[in-house]
JSON list of C-alpha atoms in Angstrom, two decimals:
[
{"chain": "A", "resi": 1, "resn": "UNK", "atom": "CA", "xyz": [9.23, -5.36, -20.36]},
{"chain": "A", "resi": 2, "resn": "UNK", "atom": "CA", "xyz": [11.52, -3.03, -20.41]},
{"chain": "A", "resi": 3, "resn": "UNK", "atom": "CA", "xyz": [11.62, -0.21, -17.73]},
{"chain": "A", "resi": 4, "resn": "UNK", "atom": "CA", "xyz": [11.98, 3.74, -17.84]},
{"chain": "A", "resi": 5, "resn": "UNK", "atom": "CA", "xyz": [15.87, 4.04, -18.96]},
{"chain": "A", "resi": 6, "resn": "UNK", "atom": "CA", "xyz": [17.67, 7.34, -18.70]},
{"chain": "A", "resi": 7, "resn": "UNK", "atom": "CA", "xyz": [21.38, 8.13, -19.34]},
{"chain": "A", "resi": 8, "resn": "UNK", "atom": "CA", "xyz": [23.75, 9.37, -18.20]},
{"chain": "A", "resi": 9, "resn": "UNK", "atom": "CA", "xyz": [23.16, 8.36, -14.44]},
{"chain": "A", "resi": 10, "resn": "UNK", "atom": "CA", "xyz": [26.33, 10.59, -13.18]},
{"chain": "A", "resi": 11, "resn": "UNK", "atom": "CA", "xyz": [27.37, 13.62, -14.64]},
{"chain": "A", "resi": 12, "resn": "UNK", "atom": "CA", "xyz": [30.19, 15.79, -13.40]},
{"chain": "A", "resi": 13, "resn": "UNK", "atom": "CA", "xyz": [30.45, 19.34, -15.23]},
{"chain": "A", "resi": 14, "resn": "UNK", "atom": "CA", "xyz": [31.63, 23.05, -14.03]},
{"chain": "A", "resi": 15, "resn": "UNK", "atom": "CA", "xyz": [29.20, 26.04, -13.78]},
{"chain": "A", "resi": 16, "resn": "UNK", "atom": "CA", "xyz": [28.31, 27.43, -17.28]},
{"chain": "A", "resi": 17, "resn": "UNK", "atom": "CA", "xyz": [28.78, 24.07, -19.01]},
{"chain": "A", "resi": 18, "resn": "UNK", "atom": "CA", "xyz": [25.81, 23.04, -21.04]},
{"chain": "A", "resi": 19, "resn": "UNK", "atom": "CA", "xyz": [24.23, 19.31, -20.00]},
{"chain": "A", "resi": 20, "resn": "UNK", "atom": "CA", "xyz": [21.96, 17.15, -21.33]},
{"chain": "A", "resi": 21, "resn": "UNK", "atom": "CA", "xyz": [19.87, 14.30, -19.58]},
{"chain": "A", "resi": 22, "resn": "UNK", "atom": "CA", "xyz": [18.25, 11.15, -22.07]},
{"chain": "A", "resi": 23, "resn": "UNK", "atom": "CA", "xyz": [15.19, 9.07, -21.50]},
{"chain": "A", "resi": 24, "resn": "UNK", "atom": "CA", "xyz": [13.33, 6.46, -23.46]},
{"chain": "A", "resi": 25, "resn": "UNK", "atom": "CA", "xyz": [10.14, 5.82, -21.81]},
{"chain": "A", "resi": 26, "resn": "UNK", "atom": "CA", "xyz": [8.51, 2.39, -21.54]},
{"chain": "A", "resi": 27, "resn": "UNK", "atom": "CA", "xyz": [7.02, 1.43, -25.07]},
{"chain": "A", "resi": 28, "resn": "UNK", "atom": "CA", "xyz": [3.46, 2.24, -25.55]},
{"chain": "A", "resi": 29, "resn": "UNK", "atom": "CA", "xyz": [3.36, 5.08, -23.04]},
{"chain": "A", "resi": 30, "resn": "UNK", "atom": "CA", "xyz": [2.23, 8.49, -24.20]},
{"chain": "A", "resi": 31, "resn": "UNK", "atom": "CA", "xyz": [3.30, 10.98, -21.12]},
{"chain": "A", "resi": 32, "resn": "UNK", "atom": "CA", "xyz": [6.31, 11.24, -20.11]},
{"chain": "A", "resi": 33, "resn": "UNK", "atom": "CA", "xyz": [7.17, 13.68, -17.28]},
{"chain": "A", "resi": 34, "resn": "UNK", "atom": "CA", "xyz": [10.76, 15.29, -16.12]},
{"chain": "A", "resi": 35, "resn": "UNK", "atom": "CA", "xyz": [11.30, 15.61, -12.45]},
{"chain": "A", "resi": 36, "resn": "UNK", "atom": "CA", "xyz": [13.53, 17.40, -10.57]},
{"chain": "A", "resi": 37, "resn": "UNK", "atom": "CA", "xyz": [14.77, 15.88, -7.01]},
{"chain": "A", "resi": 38, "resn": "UNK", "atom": "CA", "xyz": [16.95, 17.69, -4.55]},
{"chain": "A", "resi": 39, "resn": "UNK", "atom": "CA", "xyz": [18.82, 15.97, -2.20]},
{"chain": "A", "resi": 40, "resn": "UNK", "atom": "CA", "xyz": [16.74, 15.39, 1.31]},
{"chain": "A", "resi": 41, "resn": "UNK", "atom": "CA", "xyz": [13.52, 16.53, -0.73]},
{"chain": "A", "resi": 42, "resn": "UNK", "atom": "CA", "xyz": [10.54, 14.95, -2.97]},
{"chain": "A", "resi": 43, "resn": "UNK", "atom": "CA", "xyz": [10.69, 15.00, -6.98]},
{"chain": "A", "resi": 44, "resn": "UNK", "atom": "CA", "xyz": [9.22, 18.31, -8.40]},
{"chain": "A", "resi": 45, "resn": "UNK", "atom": "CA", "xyz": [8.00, 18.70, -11.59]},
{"chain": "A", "resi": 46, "resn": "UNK", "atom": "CA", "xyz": [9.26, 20.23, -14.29]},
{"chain": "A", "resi": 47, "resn": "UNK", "atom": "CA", "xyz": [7.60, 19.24, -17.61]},
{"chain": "A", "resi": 48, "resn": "UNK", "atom": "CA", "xyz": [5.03, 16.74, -18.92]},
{"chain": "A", "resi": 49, "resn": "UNK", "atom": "CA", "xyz": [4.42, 15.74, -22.33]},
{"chain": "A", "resi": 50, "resn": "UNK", "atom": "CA", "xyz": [1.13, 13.96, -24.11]},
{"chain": "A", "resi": 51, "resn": "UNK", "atom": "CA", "xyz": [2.70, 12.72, -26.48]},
{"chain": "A", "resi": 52, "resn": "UNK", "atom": "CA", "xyz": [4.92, 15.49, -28.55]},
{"chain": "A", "resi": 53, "resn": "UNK", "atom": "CA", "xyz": [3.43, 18.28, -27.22]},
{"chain": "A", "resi": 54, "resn": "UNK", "atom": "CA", "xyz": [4.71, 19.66, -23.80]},
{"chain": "A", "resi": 55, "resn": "UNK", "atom": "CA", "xyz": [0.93, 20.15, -22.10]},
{"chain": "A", "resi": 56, "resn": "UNK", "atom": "CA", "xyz": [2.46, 21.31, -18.67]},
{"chain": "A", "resi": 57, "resn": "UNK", "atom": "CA", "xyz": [6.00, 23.20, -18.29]},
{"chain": "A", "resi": 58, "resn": "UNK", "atom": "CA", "xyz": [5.21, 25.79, -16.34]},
{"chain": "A", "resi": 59, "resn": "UNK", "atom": "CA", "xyz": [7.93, 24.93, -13.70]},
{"chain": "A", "resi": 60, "resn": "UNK", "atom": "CA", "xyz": [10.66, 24.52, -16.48]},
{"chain": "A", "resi": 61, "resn": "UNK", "atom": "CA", "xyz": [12.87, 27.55, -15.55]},
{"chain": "A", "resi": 62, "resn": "UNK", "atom": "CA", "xyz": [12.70, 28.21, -19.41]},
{"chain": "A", "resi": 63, "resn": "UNK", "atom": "CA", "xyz": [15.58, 30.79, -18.88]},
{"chain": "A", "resi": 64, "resn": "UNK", "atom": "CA", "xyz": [18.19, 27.98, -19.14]},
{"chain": "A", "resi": 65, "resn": "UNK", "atom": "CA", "xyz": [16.52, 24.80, -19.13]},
{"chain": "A", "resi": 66, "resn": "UNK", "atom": "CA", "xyz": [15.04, 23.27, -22.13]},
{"chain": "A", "resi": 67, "resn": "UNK", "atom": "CA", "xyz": [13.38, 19.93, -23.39]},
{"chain": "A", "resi": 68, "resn": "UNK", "atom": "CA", "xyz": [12.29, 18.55, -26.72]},
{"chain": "A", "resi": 69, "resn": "UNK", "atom": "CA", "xyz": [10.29, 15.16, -26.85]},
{"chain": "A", "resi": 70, "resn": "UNK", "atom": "CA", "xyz": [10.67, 14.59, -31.08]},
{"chain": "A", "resi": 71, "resn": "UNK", "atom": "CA", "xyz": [8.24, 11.85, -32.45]},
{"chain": "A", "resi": 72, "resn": "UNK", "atom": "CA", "xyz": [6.54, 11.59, -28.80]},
{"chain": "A", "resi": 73, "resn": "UNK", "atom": "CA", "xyz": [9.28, 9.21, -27.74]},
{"chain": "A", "resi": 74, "resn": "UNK", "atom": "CA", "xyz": [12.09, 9.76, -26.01]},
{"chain": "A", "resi": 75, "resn": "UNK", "atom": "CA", "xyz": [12.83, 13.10, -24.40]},
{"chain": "A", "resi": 76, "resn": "UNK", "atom": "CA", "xyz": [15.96, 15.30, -23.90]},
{"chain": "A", "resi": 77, "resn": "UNK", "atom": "CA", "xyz": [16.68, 17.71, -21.31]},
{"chain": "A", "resi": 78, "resn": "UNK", "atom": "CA", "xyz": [18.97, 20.32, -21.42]},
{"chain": "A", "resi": 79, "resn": "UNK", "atom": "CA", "xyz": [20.61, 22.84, -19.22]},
{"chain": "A", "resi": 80, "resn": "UNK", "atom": "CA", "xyz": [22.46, 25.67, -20.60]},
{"chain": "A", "resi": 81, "resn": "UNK", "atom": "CA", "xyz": [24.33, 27.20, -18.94]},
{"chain": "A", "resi": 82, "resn": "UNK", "atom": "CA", "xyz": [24.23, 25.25, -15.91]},
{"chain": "A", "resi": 83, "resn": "UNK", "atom": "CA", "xyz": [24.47, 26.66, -12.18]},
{"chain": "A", "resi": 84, "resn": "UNK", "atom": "CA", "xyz": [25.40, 25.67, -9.07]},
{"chain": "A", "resi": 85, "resn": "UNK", "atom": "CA", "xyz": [21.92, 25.22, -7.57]},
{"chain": "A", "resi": 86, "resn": "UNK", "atom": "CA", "xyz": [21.40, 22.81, -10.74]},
{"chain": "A", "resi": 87, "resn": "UNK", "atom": "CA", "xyz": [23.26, 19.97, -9.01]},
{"chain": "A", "resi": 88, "resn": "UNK", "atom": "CA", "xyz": [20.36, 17.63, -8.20]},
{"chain": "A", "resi": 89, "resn": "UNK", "atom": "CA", "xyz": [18.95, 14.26, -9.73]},
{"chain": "A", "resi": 90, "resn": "UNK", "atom": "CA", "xyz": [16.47, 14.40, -12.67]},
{"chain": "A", "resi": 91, "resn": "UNK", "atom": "CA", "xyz": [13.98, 11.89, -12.88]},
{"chain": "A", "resi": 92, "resn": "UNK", "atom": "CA", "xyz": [12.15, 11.11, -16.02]},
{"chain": "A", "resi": 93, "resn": "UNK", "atom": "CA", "xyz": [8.72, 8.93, -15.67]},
{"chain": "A", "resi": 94, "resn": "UNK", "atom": "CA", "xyz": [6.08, 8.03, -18.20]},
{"chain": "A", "resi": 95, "resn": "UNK", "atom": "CA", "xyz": [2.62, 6.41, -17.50]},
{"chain": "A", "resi": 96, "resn": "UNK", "atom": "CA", "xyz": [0.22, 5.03, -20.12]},
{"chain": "A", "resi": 97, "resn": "UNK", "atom": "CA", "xyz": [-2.70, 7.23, -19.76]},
{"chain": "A", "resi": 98, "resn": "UNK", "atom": "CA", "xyz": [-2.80, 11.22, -19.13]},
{"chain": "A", "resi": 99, "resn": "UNK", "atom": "CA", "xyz": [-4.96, 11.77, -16.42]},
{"chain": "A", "resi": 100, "resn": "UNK", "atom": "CA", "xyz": [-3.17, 10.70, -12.35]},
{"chain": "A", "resi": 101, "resn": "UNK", "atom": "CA", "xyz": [-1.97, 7.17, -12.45]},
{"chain": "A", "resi": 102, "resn": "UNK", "atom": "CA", "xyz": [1.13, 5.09, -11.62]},
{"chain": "A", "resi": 103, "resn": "UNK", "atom": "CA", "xyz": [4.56, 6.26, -12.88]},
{"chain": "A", "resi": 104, "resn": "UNK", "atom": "CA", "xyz": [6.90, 3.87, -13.68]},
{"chain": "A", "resi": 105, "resn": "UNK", "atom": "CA", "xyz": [9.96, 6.05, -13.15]},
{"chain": "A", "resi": 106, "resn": "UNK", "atom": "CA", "xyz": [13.47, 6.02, -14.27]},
{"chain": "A", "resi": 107, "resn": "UNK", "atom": "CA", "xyz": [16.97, 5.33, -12.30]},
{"chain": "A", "resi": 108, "resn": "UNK", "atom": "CA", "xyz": [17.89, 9.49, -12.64]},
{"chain": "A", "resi": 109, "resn": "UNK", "atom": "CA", "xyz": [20.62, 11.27, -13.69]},
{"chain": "A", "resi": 110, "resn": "UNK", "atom": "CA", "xyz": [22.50, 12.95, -11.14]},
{"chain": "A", "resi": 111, "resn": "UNK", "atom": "CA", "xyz": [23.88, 16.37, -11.53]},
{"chain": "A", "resi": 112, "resn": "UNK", "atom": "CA", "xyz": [26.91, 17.74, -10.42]},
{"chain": "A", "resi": 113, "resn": "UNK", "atom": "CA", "xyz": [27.95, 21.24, -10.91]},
{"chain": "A", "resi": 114, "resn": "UNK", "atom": "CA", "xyz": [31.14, 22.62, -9.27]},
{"chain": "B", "resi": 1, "resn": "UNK", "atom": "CA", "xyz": [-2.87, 23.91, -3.71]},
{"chain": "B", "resi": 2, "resn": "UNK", "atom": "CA", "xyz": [-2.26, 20.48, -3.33]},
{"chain": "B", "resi": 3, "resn": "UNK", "atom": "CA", "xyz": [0.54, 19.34, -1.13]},
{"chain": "B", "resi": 4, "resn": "UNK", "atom": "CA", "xyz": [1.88, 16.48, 1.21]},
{"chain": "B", "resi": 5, "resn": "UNK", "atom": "CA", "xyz": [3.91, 16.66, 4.80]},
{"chain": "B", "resi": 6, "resn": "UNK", "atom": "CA", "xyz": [5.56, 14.04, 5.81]},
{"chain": "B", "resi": 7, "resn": "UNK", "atom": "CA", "xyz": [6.21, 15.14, 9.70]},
{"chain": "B", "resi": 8, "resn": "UNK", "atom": "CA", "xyz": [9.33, 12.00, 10.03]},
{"chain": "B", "resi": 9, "resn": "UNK", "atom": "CA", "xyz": [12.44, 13.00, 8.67]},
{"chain": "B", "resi": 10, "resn": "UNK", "atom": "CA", "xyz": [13.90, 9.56, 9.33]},
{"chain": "B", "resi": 11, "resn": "UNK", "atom": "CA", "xyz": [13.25, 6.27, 11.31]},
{"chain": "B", "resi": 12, "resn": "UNK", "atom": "CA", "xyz": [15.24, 4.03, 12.56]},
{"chain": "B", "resi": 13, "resn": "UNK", "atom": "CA", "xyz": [13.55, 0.37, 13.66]},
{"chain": "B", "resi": 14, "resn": "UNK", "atom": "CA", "xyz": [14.39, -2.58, 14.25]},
{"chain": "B", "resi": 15, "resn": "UNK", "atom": "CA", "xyz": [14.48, -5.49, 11.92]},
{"chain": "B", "resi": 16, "resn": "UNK", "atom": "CA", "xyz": [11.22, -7.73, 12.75]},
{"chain": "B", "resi": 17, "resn": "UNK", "atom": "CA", "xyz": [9.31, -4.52, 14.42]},
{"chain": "B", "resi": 18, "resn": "UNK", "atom": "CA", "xyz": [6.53, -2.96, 12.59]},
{"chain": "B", "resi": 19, "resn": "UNK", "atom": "CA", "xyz": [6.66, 0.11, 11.03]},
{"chain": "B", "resi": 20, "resn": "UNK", "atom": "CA", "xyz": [4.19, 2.67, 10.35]},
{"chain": "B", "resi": 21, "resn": "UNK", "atom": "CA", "xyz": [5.23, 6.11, 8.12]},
{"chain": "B", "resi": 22, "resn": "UNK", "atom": "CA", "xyz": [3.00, 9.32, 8.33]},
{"chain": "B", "resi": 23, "resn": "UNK", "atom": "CA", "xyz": [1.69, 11.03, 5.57]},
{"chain": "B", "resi": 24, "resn": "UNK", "atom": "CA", "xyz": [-1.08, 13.95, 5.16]},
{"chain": "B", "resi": 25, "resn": "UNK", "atom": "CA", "xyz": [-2.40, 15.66, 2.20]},
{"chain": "B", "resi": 26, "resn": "UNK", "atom": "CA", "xyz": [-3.89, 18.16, 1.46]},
{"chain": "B", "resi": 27, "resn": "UNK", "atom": "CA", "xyz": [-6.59, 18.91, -1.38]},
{"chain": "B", "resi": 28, "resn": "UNK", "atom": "CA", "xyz": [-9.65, 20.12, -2.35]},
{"chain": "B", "resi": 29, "resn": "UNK", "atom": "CA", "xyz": [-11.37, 17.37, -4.26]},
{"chain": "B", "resi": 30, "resn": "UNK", "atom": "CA", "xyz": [-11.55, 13.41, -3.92]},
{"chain": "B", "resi": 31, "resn": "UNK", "atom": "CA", "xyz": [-7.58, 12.80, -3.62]},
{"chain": "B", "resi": 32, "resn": "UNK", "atom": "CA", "xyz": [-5.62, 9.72, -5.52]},
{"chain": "B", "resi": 33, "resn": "UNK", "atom": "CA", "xyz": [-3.01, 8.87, -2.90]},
{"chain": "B", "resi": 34, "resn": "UNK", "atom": "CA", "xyz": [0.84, 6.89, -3.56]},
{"chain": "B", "resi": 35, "resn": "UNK", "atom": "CA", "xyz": [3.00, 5.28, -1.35]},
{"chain": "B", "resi": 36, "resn": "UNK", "atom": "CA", "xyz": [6.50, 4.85, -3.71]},
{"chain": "B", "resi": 37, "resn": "UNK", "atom": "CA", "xyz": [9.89, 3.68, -2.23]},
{"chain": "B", "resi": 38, "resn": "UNK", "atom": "CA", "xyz": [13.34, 4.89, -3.25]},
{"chain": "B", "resi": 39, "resn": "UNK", "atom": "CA", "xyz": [16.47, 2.45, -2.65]},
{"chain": "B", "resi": 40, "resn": "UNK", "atom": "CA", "xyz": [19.63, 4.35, -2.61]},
{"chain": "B", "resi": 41, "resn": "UNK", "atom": "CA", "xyz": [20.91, 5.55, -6.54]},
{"chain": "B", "resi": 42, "resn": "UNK", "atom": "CA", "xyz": [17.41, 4.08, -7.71]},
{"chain": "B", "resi": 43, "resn": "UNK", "atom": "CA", "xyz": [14.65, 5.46, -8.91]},
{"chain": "B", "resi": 44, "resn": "UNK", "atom": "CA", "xyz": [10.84, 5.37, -7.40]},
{"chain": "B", "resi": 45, "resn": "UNK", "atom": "CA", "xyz": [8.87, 1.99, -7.15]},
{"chain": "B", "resi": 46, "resn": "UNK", "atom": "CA", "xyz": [4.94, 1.99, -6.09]},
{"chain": "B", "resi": 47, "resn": "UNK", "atom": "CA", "xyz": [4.29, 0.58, -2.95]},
{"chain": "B", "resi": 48, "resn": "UNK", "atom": "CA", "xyz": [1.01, 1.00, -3.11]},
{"chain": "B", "resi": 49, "resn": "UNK", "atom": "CA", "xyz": [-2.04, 3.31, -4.36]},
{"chain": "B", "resi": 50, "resn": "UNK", "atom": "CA", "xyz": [-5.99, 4.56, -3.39]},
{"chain": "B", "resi": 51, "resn": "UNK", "atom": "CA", "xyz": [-8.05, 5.57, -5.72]},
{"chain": "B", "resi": 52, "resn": "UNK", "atom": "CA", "xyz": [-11.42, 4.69, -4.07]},
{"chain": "B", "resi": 53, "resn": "UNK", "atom": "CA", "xyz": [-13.24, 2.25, -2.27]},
{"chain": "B", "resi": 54, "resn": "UNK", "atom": "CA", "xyz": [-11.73, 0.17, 0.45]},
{"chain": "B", "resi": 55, "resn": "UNK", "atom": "CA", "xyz": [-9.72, 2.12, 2.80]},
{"chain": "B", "resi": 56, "resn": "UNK", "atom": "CA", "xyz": [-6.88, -0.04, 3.57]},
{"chain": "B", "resi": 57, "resn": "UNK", "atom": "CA", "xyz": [-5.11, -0.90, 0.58]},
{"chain": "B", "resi": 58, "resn": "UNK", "atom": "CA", "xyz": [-2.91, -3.41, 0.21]},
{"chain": "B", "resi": 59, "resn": "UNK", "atom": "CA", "xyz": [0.35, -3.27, -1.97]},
{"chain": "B", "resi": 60, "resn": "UNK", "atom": "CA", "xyz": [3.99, -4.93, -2.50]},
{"chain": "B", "resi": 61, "resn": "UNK", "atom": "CA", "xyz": [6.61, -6.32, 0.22]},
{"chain": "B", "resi": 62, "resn": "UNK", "atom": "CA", "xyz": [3.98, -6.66, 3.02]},
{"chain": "B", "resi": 63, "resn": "UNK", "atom": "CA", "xyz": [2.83, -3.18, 2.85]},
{"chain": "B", "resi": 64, "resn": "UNK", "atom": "CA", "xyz": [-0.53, -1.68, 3.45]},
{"chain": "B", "resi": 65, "resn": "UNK", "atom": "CA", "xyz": [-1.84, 1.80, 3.88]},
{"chain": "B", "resi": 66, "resn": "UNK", "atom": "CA", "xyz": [-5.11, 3.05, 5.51]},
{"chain": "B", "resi": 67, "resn": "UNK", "atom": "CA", "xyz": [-6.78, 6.42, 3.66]},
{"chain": "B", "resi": 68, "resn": "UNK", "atom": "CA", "xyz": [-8.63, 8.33, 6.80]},
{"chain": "B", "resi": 69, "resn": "UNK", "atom": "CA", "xyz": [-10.72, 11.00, 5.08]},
{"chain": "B", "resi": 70, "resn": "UNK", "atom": "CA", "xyz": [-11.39, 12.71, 8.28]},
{"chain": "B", "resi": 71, "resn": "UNK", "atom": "CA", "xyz": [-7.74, 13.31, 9.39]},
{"chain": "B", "resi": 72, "resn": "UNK", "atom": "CA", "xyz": [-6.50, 13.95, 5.59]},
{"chain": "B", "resi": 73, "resn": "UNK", "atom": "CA", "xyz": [-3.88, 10.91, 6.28]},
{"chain": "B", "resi": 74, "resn": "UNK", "atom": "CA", "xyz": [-2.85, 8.37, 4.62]},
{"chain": "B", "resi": 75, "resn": "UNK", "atom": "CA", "xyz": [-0.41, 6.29, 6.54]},
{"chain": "B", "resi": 76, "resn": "UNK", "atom": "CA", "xyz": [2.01, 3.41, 5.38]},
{"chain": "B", "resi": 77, "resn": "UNK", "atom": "CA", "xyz": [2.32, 0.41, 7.86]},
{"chain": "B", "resi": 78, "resn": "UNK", "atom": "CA", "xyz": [4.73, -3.03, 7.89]},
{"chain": "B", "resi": 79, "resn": "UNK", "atom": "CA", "xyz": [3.96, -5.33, 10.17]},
{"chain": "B", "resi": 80, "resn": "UNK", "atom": "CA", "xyz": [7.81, -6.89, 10.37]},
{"chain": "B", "resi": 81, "resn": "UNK", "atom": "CA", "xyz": [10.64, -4.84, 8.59]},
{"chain": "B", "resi": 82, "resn": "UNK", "atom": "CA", "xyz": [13.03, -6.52, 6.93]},
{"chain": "B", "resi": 83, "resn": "UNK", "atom": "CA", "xyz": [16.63, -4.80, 6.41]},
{"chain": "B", "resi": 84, "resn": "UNK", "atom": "CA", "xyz": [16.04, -4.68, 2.89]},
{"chain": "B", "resi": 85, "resn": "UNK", "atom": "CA", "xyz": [12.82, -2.16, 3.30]},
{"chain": "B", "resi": 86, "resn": "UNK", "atom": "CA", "xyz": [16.07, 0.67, 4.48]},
{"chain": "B", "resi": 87, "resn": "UNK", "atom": "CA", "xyz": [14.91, 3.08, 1.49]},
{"chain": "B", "resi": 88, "resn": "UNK", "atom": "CA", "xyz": [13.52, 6.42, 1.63]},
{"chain": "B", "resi": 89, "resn": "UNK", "atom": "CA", "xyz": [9.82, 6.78, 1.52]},
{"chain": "B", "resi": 90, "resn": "UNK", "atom": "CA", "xyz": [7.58, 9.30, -0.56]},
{"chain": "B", "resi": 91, "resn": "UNK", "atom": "CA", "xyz": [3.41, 10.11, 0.22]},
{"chain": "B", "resi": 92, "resn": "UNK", "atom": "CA", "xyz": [2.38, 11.56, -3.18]},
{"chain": "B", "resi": 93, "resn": "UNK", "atom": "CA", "xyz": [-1.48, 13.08, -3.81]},
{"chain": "B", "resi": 94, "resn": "UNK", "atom": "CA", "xyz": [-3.34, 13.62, -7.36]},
{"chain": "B", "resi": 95, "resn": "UNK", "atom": "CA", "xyz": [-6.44, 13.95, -8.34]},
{"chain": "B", "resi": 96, "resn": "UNK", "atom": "CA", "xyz": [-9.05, 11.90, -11.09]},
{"chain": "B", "resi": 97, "resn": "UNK", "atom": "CA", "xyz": [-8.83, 15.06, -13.59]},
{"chain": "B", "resi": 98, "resn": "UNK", "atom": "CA", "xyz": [-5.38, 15.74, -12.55]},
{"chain": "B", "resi": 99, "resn": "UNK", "atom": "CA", "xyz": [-2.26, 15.34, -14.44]},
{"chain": "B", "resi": 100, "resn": "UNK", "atom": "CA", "xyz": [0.42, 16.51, -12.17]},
{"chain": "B", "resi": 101, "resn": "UNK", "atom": "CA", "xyz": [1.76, 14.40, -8.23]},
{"chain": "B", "resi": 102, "resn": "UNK", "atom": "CA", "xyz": [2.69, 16.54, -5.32]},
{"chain": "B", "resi": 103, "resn": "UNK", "atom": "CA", "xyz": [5.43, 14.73, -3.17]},
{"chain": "B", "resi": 104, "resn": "UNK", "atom": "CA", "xyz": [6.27, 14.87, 0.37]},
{"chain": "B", "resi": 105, "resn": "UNK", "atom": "CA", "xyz": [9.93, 15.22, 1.19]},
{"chain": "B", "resi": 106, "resn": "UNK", "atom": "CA", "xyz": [10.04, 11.90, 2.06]},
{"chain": "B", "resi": 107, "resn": "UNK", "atom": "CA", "xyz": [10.93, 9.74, 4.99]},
{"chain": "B", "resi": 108, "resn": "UNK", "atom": "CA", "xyz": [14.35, 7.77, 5.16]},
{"chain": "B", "resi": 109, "resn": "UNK", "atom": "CA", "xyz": [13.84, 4.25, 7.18]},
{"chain": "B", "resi": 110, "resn": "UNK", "atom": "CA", "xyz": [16.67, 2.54, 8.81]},
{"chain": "B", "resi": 111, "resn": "UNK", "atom": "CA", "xyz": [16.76, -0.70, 9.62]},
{"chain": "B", "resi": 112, "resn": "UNK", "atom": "CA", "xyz": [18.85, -1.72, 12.62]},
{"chain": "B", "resi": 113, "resn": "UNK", "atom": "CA", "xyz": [20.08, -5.49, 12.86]}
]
């Protein structure tokens, strides 16, 4: 079975650059979650999706950061325009049911902004 | 709130000594409780989990954690570390009607030879 897959892992862009992070969750999985990890810290969230609908974002700095999650499949996250404090690694992760349960998370993307 | 402290910031130990990581939670109902493991440019792997019932758990690559209501831990233990368990460590609390895990900031383990 294929795992949580997320591209691209490294991403090297200046400040003010838009960015955008991919993951395809594993099949058969209706939430998907994006998490945001600082280096030397845990994962944070940022969004979580039942299905299409985004059911939790309330840590999504909506100012500049957006996600879309179009037939309840894969997800995109975007940053526009992207700061210096953005540098980071974002994890997606999806788990089968909606209530708390294992995640099966992704690799990450990591984030650089200069 | 929920939340998680994880008082090590790193470990070192020797390979073939045991190993036990601290973890303590805090919230205000029945807690689910995660033990995942993060190899370096990887993402997170379960260890382990508690949902209810026994309080020493059992999980993958020799681990085991103990859930101690009373002290609001929930501690991860190896008897003998091998170098490949040098990862970084993350306690993690939920709930049964929640949808949202509250990390600790994780413990990095190093493994000497």
């Amino acid at each position: 079975e294929a795992g949580v897959v997320q591209s691209p892992r490294y991403k090297i862009i200046e400040k003010k650059q838009p960015v955008a992070f991919w993951c395809n969750p594993i099949s058969g999985h209706n939430t998907l979650y994006w998490y945001l990890q600082n280096l030397g810290q845990g994962p944070e969230l940022l969004i979580r999706y039942e299905n299409e609908e985004a059911v939790d974002d309330s840590q999504l700095p909506k100012d500049r950061f957006s996600a879309e999650r179009l037939k309840g499949v894969d997800s995109t996250l975007k940053i526009q325009p992207a700061e210096l404090g953005d540098s980071a690694v974002y994890l997606c992760a999806s788990s089968p049911g909606g209530k708390t349960g294992e995640l099966f998370f992704g690799e990450g993307s990591r984030l650089t902004v200069l | 709130a929920q939340s998680v402290t994880q008082p090590d910031i790193h470990i070192t130990v020797s390979e073939g000594a045991s190993l036990e990581l601290r973890c303590n939670y805090s919230y205000g109902a029945t807690p689910y409780l995660f033990w995942y493991v993060q190899s370096p440019g990887q993402g997170l792997q379960l260890l382990l989990k508690y949902f209810s019932g026994d309080t020493l758990v059992q999980g993958i690559k020799g681990f085991e954690a103990e859930f101690k209501r009373s002290q609001s831990s929930f501690n991860l233990r190896k008897p003998s570390v091998h170098w490949s368990d040098a990862a970084e460590y993350f306690c993690a609390v939920g709930g049964a009607n929640d949808y949202k895990l509250s990390f600790g900031a994780g413990t990095t383990v190093t493994v000497r030879a």
